[in-house]
Structures are given as structure tokens and as C-alpha cells.
């Protein structure tokens, strides 16, 4: 029987399970579920002590002020002022599989950015251009066009398709966009 391997939790700071079965049990805890949501939204995750203090309604230990406990502040709901300051930014969660486990990463892009803009922000600037077209982002079974704009927070599934299929899909999206632009120009001319 192979030795049991420790499994660190990517969502819960400082937590390491002694084996996979214990990790699976940990994933069903409220602490892990809370931190998973925090992580998906790009917020700070809480240690177990911070989470227990927050959920039990306990105040921070004496001597700590709100400015000394920024982690607790980040766990609160977003206020209207925060929402207004982030009005020009869209949060996109990209979900992917790695080594038979589901992971996600948060990207922040300008409101109105295209899917292609998002894809370019996901790769290193030093990467070849083909990298941006070598994968697809999907919502369920649907693949949005490279030119679709992001107006609200979204979640997409990452799907590696390779550079050849990626190039074919980009060319199809370019043709579709060109046709739509030409039709819109014709409608504008006929309505004048």
C-alpha cells in the first residue's frame, strides 16, 4: 500500500490534510465552503480561527482594531460604495480541470472588454499569439464569440482546443462579426 500523501487546501490558509480522505471531509466544512466562495470572488480567505471568530459573532481579541484585522473586513458583504468603485470592472471566474481536480481562477477585466481581451489577459505577455486562441471559454455547452463583450460578472469553463481548431473558430467569429457589421451599415443607410 502506497504511503498516504498530505494534501494542502488551496482555499483555507494553513490547512494541510494528512490524506485525501480527510481532505474530502474538510471540503464539506462550512469553513472550506466559505473560503472557496471568497477565493472564487478574489477576496481574502480566513484562517480557521478568524472564521470561527466571525461566525460566532465574537469580537476580535482585545487590542485589535478593525484596521489591524483587514481579513475580517474583507469577509463582509460588498457595500454600495465598493460596488460603485468597481462599476467599470467585471470579475470573471474561469473554471478548469487539472490532475482530475476542479480549480478556478479569478480575472478582472474592464467592463465592455471582449472575450478575446479576456483570453489575452489570461496568458503571459511573452507567450506566442497562438496561446490565446488555443483554448476556448464556454458557458455550459455554448462558446461565446471572441467579440462578445463582458458587461457583468461571469463564470466560464476552460477548454483546451489546440491552435488549429482555435484559429478556425477565430476566423468563423471574424466572418460573423464582419457580416453583422455590414448588415448594420446597410440598415443604417436604408433608414436614413
mmCIF file of C-alpha atoms in Angstrom:
data_model
loop_
_atom_site.group_PDB
_atom_site.id
_atom_site.type_symbol
_atom_site.label_atom_id
_atom_site.label_comp_id
_atom_site.label_asym_id
_atom_site.label_seq_id
_atom_site.Cartn_x
_atom_site.Cartn_y
_atom_site.Cartn_z
ATOM 1 C CA UNK A 1 0.000 0.000 0.000
ATOM 2 C CA UNK A 2 1.479 3.392 -1.013
ATOM 3 C CA UNK A 3 2.136 5.886 1.790
ATOM 4 C CA UNK A 4 -0.558 8.483 2.410
ATOM 5 C CA UNK A 5 0.258 11.864 0.949
ATOM 6 C CA UNK A 6 -0.540 15.163 2.665
ATOM 7 C CA UNK A 7 -2.955 17.440 0.788
ATOM 8 C CA UNK A 8 -2.744 21.220 1.362
ATOM 9 C CA UNK A 9 -6.011 23.128 0.943
ATOM 10 C CA UNK A 10 -5.692 25.911 -1.616
ATOM 11 C CA UNK A 11 -8.642 27.804 -0.105
ATOM 12 C CA UNK A 12 -8.013 27.551 3.642
ATOM 13 C CA UNK A 13 -4.805 29.254 4.836
ATOM 14 C CA UNK A 14 -2.532 26.960 6.811
ATOM 15 C CA UNK A 15 -4.690 23.830 6.484
ATOM 16 C CA UNK A 16 -2.983 20.604 5.394
ATOM 17 C CA UNK A 17 -4.870 17.292 5.402
ATOM 18 C CA UNK A 18 -2.922 14.180 6.331
ATOM 19 C CA UNK A 19 -4.523 12.291 3.383
ATOM 20 C CA UNK A 20 -7.076 12.600 0.549
ATOM 21 C CA UNK A 21 -9.976 11.156 2.558
ATOM 22 C CA UNK A 22 -9.507 13.717 5.338
ATOM 23 C CA UNK A 23 -9.263 16.417 2.678
ATOM 24 C CA UNK A 24 -12.606 15.309 1.206
ATOM 25 C CA UNK A 25 -14.163 15.598 4.666
ATOM 26 C CA UNK A 26 -12.575 19.027 5.104
ATOM 27 C CA UNK A 27 -14.157 20.167 1.805
ATOM 28 C CA UNK A 28 -17.619 19.645 3.291
ATOM 29 C CA UNK A 29 -16.983 22.022 6.228
ATOM 30 C CA UNK A 30 -18.555 25.482 6.360
ATOM 31 C CA UNK A 31 -15.076 26.990 6.745
ATOM 32 C CA UNK A 32 -13.873 25.477 3.449
ATOM 33 C CA UNK A 33 -17.110 26.350 1.631
ATOM 34 C CA UNK A 34 -16.870 29.961 2.841
ATOM 35 C CA UNK A 35 -13.217 30.247 1.783
ATOM 36 C CA UNK A 36 -13.936 28.645 -1.610
ATOM 37 C CA UNK A 37 -16.515 31.350 -2.313
ATOM 38 C CA UNK A 38 -14.115 34.038 -1.081
ATOM 39 C CA UNK A 39 -11.354 32.687 -3.320
ATOM 40 C CA UNK A 40 -13.596 32.500 -6.391
ATOM 41 C CA UNK A 41 -14.542 36.150 -5.917
ATOM 42 C CA UNK A 42 -10.913 37.221 -5.444
ATOM 43 C CA UNK A 43 -11.341 38.045 -1.758
ATOM 44 C CA UNK A 44 -9.103 37.179 1.200
ATOM 45 C CA UNK A 45 -9.602 33.729 2.736
ATOM 46 C CA UNK A 46 -9.799 33.328 6.509
ATOM 47 C CA UNK A 47 -7.806 31.088 8.827
ATOM 48 C CA UNK A 48 -9.886 28.702 10.918
ATOM 49 C CA UNK A 49 -9.584 30.964 13.999
ATOM 50 C CA UNK A 50 -10.678 34.040 12.016
ATOM 51 C CA UNK A 51 -13.612 32.134 10.538
ATOM 52 C CA UNK A 52 -14.732 30.836 13.962
ATOM 53 C CA UNK A 53 -14.450 34.320 15.479
ATOM 54 C CA UNK A 54 -16.559 35.748 12.663
ATOM 55 C CA UNK A 55 -19.245 33.050 12.656
ATOM 56 C CA UNK A 56 -19.592 33.016 16.416
ATOM 57 C CA UNK A 57 -20.030 36.793 16.346
ATOM 58 C CA UNK A 58 -17.052 37.205 18.633
ATOM 59 C CA UNK A 59 -15.213 40.479 18.541
ATOM 60 C CA UNK A 60 -11.515 40.413 17.730
ATOM 61 C CA UNK A 61 -9.206 39.816 20.693
ATOM 62 C CA UNK A 62 -8.579 42.904 22.841
ATOM 63 C CA UNK A 63 -6.111 45.344 21.378
ATOM 64 C CA UNK A 64 -7.113 44.565 17.770
ATOM 65 C CA UNK A 65 -8.889 47.272 15.851
ATOM 66 C CA UNK A 66 -10.613 46.928 12.503
ATOM 67 C CA UNK A 67 -7.544 48.392 10.805
ATOM 68 C CA UNK A 68 -5.404 45.651 12.371
ATOM 69 C CA UNK A 69 -7.748 42.895 11.098
ATOM 70 C CA UNK A 70 -8.209 43.510 7.357
ATOM 71 C CA UNK A 71 -9.059 39.833 6.765
ATOM 72 C CA UNK A 72 -12.240 40.174 8.804
ATOM 73 C CA UNK A 73 -13.218 43.309 6.918
ATOM 74 C CA UNK A 74 -12.835 41.559 3.560
ATOM 75 C CA UNK A 75 -15.226 38.825 4.630
ATOM 76 C CA UNK A 76 -18.116 41.285 4.902
ATOM 77 C CA UNK A 77 -20.526 41.787 2.028
ATOM 78 C CA UNK A 78 -19.576 44.337 -0.613
ATOM 79 C CA UNK A 79 -21.090 47.720 0.210
ATOM 80 C CA UNK A 80 -22.794 50.007 -2.300
ATOM 81 C CA UNK A 81 -19.737 52.300 -2.252
ATOM 82 C CA UNK A 82 -17.494 49.329 -3.102
ATOM 83 C CA UNK A 83 -19.833 48.315 -5.901
ATOM 84 C CA UNK A 84 -19.789 51.847 -7.340
ATOM 85 C CA UNK A 85 -15.975 51.974 -7.324
ATOM 86 C CA UNK A 86 -15.853 48.614 -9.131
ATOM 87 C CA UNK A 87 -18.589 49.535 -11.646
ATOM 88 C CA UNK A 88 -16.094 49.663 -14.511
ATOM 89 C CA UNK A 89 -14.560 46.269 -13.693
ATOM 90 C CA UNK A 90 -16.000 42.830 -14.404
ATOM 91 C CA UNK A 91 -14.976 39.770 -12.385
ATOM 92 C CA UNK A 92 -14.643 36.598 -14.433
ATOM 93 C CA UNK A 93 -14.207 33.192 -12.841
ATOM 94 C CA UNK A 94 -12.583 30.618 -15.131
ATOM 95 C CA UNK A 95 -13.048 27.008 -14.046
ATOM 96 C CA UNK A 96 -10.659 24.311 -15.257
ATOM 97 C CA UNK A 97 -9.641 20.731 -14.550
ATOM 98 C CA UNK A 98 -6.083 19.914 -13.508
ATOM 99 C CA UNK A 99 -4.959 16.437 -12.474
ATOM 100 C CA UNK A 100 -8.589 15.304 -12.181
ATOM 101 C CA UNK A 101 -9.440 18.144 -9.792
ATOM 102 C CA UNK A 102 -11.589 21.185 -10.457
ATOM 103 C CA UNK A 103 -9.894 24.561 -9.939
ATOM 104 C CA UNK A 104 -10.798 28.136 -10.669
ATOM 105 C CA UNK A 105 -9.046 31.446 -11.160
ATOM 106 C CA UNK A 106 -10.445 34.970 -10.991
ATOM 107 C CA UNK A 107 -9.651 37.544 -13.656
ATOM 108 C CA UNK A 108 -10.637 41.204 -13.545
ATOM 109 C CA UNK A 109 -11.180 42.999 -16.854
ATOM 110 C CA UNK A 110 -12.689 46.303 -17.880
ATOM 111 C CA UNK A 111 -16.425 46.344 -18.369
ATOM 112 C CA UNK A 112 -17.075 46.075 -22.113
ATOM 113 C CA UNK A 113 -13.888 44.068 -22.780
ATOM 114 C CA UNK A 114 -14.269 41.270 -25.324
ATOM 115 C CA UNK A 115 -13.781 37.560 -24.781
ATOM 116 C CA UNK A 116 -10.565 37.887 -26.811
ATOM 117 C CA UNK A 117 -9.362 40.656 -24.451
ATOM 118 C CA UNK A 118 -10.043 38.325 -21.518
ATOM 119 C CA UNK A 119 -8.202 35.435 -23.186
ATOM 120 C CA UNK A 120 -5.189 37.663 -23.878
ATOM 121 C CA UNK A 121 -5.142 38.720 -20.216
ATOM 122 C CA UNK A 122 -5.081 35.061 -19.189
ATOM 123 C CA UNK A 123 -1.764 34.289 -20.896
ATOM 124 C CA UNK A 124 1.712 35.658 -20.288
ATOM 125 C CA UNK A 125 2.647 38.666 -22.398
ATOM 126 C CA UNK A 126 5.716 36.754 -23.606
ATOM 127 C CA UNK A 127 3.571 33.833 -24.860
ATOM 128 C CA UNK A 128 3.024 33.264 -28.581
ATOM 129 C CA UNK A 129 -0.219 34.715 -30.030
ATOM 130 C CA UNK A 130 -1.432 31.172 -30.751
ATOM 131 C CA UNK A 131 -1.776 30.585 -26.997
ATOM 132 C CA UNK A 132 -4.763 32.961 -26.835
ATOM 133 C CA UNK A 133 -6.619 31.008 -29.495
ATOM 134 C CA UNK A 134 -5.565 27.538 -28.308
ATOM 135 C CA UNK A 135 -8.325 27.420 -25.719
ATOM 136 C CA UNK A 136 -11.998 28.152 -25.620
ATOM 137 C CA UNK A 137 -14.148 29.604 -22.858
ATOM 138 C CA UNK A 138 -17.610 28.091 -22.557
ATOM 139 C CA UNK A 139 -20.812 28.733 -20.658
ATOM 140 C CA UNK A 140 -22.249 25.255 -20.406
ATOM 141 C CA UNK A 141 -22.092 23.890 -23.947
ATOM 142 C CA UNK A 142 -22.110 27.323 -25.588
ATOM 143 C CA UNK A 143 -18.970 29.098 -26.745
ATOM 144 C CA UNK A 144 -19.304 32.869 -26.893
ATOM 145 C CA UNK A 145 -17.789 34.682 -29.858
ATOM 146 C CA UNK A 146 -14.333 36.193 -29.449
ATOM 147 C CA UNK A 147 -16.011 39.582 -29.964
ATOM 148 C CA UNK A 148 -18.773 39.213 -27.371
ATOM 149 C CA UNK A 149 -18.424 41.864 -24.677
ATOM 150 C CA UNK A 150 -18.352 41.315 -20.937
ATOM 151 C CA UNK A 151 -20.870 43.557 -19.213
ATOM 152 C CA UNK A 152 -21.455 41.571 -15.984
ATOM 153 C CA UNK A 153 -19.564 39.166 -13.734
ATOM 154 C CA UNK A 154 -19.314 35.789 -15.475
ATOM 155 C CA UNK A 155 -18.143 32.217 -14.980
ATOM 156 C CA UNK A 156 -16.662 30.220 -17.865
ATOM 157 C CA UNK A 157 -15.287 26.710 -18.281
ATOM 158 C CA UNK A 158 -11.798 26.466 -19.774
ATOM 159 C CA UNK A 159 -11.483 24.054 -22.712
ATOM 160 C CA UNK A 160 -8.149 23.408 -24.476
ATOM 161 C CA UNK A 161 -8.811 23.004 -28.212
ATOM 162 C CA UNK A 162 -5.373 23.459 -29.792
ATOM 163 C CA UNK A 163 -4.121 26.165 -32.171
ATOM 164 C CA UNK A 164 -5.624 24.719 -35.372
ATOM 165 C CA UNK A 165 -9.199 24.498 -34.097
ATOM 166 C CA UNK A 166 -8.721 27.802 -32.277
ATOM 167 C CA UNK A 167 -7.698 29.530 -35.499
ATOM 168 C CA UNK A 168 -10.718 28.062 -37.291
ATOM 169 C CA UNK A 169 -13.096 29.328 -34.588
ATOM 170 C CA UNK A 170 -11.490 32.790 -34.612
ATOM 171 C CA UNK A 171 -11.846 33.010 -38.403
ATOM 172 C CA UNK A 172 -15.512 31.977 -38.116
ATOM 173 C CA UNK A 173 -16.095 34.648 -35.450
ATOM 174 C CA UNK A 174 -14.328 37.261 -37.619
ATOM 175 C CA UNK A 175 -16.557 36.385 -40.624
ATOM 176 C CA UNK A 176 -19.681 36.533 -38.455
ATOM 177 C CA UNK A 177 -18.630 39.910 -36.983
ATOM 178 C CA UNK A 178 -17.845 41.309 -40.446
ATOM 179 C CA UNK A 179 -21.280 40.138 -41.735
ATOM 180 C CA UNK A 180 -23.062 41.672 -38.724
ATOM 181 C CA UNK A 181 -21.202 44.975 -39.181
ATOM 182 C CA UNK A 182 -22.093 45.060 -42.902
ATOM 183 C CA UNK A 183 -25.766 44.331 -42.155
ATOM 184 C CA UNK A 184 -25.846 47.065 -39.511
ATOM 185 C CA UNK A 185 -24.307 49.533 -42.003
ATOM 186 C CA UNK A 186 -26.928 48.605 -44.622
ATOM 187 C CA UNK A 187 -29.759 49.045 -42.108
ATOM 188 C CA UNK A 188 -28.360 52.459 -41.168
ATOM 189 C CA UNK A 189 -28.225 53.504 -44.846
ATOM 190 C CA UNK A 190 -31.770 52.337 -45.605
ATOM 191 C CA UNK A 191 -33.239 54.033 -42.529
ATOM 192 C CA UNK A 192 -31.671 57.383 -43.477
#
